[in-house]
CSV table of C-alpha atoms in Angstrom, one decimal:
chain,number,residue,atom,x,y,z
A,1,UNK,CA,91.0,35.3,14.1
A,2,UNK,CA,90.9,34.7,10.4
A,3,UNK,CA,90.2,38.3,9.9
A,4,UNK,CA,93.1,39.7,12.0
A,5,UNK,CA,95.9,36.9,10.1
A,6,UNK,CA,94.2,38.8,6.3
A,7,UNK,CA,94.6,41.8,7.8
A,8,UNK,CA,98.4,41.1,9.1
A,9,UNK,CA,99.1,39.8,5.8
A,10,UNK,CA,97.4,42.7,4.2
A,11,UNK,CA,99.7,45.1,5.9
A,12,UNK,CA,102.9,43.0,5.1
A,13,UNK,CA,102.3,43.3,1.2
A,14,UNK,CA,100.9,47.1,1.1
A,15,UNK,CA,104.1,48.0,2.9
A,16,UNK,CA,106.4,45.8,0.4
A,17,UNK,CA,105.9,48.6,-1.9
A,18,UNK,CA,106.8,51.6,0.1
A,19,UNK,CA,109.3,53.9,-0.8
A,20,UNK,CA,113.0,53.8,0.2
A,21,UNK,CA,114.4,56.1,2.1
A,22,UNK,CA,117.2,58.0,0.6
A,23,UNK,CA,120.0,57.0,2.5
A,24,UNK,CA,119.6,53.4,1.4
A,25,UNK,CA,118.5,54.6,-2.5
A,26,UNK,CA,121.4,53.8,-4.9
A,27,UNK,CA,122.9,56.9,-5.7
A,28,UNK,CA,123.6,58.5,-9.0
A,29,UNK,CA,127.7,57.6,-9.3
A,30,UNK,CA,130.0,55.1,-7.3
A,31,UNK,CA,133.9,55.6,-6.3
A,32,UNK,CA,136.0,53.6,-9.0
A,33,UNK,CA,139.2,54.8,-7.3
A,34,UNK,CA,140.7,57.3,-4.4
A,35,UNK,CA,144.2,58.1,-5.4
A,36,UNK,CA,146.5,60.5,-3.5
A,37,UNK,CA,150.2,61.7,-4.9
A,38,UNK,CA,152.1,63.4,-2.5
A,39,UNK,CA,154.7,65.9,-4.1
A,40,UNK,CA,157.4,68.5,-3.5
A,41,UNK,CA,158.9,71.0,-5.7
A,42,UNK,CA,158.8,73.7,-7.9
A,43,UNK,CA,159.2,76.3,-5.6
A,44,UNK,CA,162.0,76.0,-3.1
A,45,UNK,CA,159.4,76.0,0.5
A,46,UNK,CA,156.4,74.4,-1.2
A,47,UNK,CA,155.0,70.9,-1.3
A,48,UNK,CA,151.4,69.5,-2.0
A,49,UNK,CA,148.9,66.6,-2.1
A,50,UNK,CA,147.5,66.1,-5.9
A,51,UNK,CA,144.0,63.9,-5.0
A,52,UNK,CA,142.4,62.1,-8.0
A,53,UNK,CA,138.9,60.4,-8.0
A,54,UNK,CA,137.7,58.4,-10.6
A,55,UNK,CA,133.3,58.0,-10.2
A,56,UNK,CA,130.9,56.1,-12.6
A,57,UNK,CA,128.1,57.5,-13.5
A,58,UNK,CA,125.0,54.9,-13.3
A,59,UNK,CA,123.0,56.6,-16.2
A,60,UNK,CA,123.3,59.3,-18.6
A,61,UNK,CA,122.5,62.1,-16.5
A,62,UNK,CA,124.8,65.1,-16.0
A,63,UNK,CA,126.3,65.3,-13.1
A,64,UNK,CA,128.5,68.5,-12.0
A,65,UNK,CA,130.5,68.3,-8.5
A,66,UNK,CA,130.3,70.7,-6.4
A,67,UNK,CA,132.7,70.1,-3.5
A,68,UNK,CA,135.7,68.2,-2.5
A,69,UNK,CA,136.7,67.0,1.1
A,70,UNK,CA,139.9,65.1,0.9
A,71,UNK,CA,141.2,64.5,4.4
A,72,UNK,CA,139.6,67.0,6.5
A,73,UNK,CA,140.3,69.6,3.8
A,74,UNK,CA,138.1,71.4,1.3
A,75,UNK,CA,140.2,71.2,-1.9
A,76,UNK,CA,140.3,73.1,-5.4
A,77,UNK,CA,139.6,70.6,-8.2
A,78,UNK,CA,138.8,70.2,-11.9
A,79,UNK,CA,136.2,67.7,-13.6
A,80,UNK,CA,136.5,66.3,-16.5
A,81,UNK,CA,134.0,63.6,-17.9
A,82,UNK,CA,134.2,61.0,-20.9
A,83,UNK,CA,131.8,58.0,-21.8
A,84,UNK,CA,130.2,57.6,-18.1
A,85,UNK,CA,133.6,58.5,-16.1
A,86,UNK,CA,134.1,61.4,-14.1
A,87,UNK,CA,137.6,62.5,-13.2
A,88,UNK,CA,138.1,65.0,-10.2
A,89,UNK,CA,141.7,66.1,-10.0
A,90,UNK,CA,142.5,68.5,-7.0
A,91,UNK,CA,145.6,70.0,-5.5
A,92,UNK,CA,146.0,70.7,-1.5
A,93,UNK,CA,149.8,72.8,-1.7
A,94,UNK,CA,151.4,74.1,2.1
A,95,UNK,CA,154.6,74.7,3.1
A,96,UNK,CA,157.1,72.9,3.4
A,97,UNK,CA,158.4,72.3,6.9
A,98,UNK,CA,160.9,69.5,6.5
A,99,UNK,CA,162.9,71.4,4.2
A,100,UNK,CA,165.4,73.7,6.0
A,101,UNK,CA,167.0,75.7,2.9
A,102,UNK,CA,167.9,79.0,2.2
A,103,UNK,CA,164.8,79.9,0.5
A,104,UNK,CA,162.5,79.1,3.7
A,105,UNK,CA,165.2,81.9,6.2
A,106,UNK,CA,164.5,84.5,3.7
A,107,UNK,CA,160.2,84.3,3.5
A,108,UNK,CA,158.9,85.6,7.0
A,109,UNK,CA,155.7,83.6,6.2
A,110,UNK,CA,155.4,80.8,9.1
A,111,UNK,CA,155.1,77.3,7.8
A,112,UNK,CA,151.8,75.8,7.7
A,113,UNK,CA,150.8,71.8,7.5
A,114,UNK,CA,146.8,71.0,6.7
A,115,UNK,CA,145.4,68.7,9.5
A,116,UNK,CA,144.7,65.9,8.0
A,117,UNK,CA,141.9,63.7,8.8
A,118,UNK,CA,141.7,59.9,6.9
A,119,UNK,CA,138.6,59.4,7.3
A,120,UNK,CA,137.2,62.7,6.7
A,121,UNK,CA,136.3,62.5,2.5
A,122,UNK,CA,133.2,62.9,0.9
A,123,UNK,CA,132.2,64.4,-3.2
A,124,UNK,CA,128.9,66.3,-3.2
A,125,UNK,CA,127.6,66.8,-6.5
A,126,UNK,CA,123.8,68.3,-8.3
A,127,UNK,CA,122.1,66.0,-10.8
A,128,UNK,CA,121.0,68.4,-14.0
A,129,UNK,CA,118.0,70.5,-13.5
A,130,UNK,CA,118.1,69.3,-9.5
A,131,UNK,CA,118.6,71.8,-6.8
A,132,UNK,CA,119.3,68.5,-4.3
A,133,UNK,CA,122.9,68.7,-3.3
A,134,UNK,CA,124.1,64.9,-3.1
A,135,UNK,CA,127.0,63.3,-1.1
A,136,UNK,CA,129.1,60.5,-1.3
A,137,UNK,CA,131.7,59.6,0.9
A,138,UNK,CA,135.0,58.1,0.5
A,139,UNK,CA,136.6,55.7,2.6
A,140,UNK,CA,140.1,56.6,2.0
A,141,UNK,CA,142.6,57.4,-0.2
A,142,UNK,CA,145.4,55.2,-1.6
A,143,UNK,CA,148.8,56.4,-1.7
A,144,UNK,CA,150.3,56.1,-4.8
A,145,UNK,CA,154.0,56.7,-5.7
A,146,UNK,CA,154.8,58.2,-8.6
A,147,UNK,CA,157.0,56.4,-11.4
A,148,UNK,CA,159.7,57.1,-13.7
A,149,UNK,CA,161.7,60.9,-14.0
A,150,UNK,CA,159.6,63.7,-12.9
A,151,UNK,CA,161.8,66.0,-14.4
A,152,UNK,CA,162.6,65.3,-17.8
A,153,UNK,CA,166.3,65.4,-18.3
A,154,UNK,CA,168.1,68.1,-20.7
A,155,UNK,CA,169.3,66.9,-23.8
């Protein structure tokens, strides 16, 4: 009896030391902030989303992102890092449906929306010299308004 209780307790502390799987391993960078600015303009027909994702990095490594999934949607984006931030700024642009001018009876191009999906984001990004693709999801993206003149005025 006394040798199957050491033996229990044996196993309880050899397996305290085992590793983590990677699902539950802290990961290399955590969301700061999901931002989404939705937008029309510029050409007459045309309106967008801008996404914006602000990540911490949790150590000094580089870290390059490889893909962006905002809403169901694989978006074009640009990194920029400074002192253990990364900034991901992408731009999903479709026609503009709800705006009936002359612009949209001349192009014979039919209208398209994305389908959007809320809960369909995630960030996967390579850890220098690493060939293991990482991913991070995002819970959502707040929408934020934007503030003050868009278009300055002329003077």
């Amino acid at each position: 009896m006394n040798n199957q209780l050491l033996l229990i307790l044996f196993w309880i502390l050899a397996s305290c030391g085992r590793p983590v799987s990677s699902v539950y391993q802290e990961k290399n960078i955590s969301v700061i902030s999901a931002e989404k600015t939705e937008w029309v303009g510029g050409r007459a027909g045309v309106r967008g989303i801008m996404y914006t994702v602000k990540l911490k990095k949790k150590n000094n490594q580089v870290i390059t992102v490889k893909a962006l999934h905002a809403e169901g949607n694989t978006i074009p984006f640009v990194q920029s890092n400074s002192e253990g931030i990364i900034v991901i700024r992408g731009n999903l642009q479709f026609n503009n449906t709800e705006d009936h001018t002359f612009a949209d009876k001349i192009t014979t191009e039919k209208s398209t929306s994305p389908t959007l999906n809320p809960k369909d984001n995630w960030i996967e990004y390579i850890v220098k010299d690493s060939k293991k693709l990482y991913k991070i999801n995002i819970s959502k993206f707040i929408l934020i308004e934007p503030v003050g003149e868009l278009i300055p005025k002329r003077q």
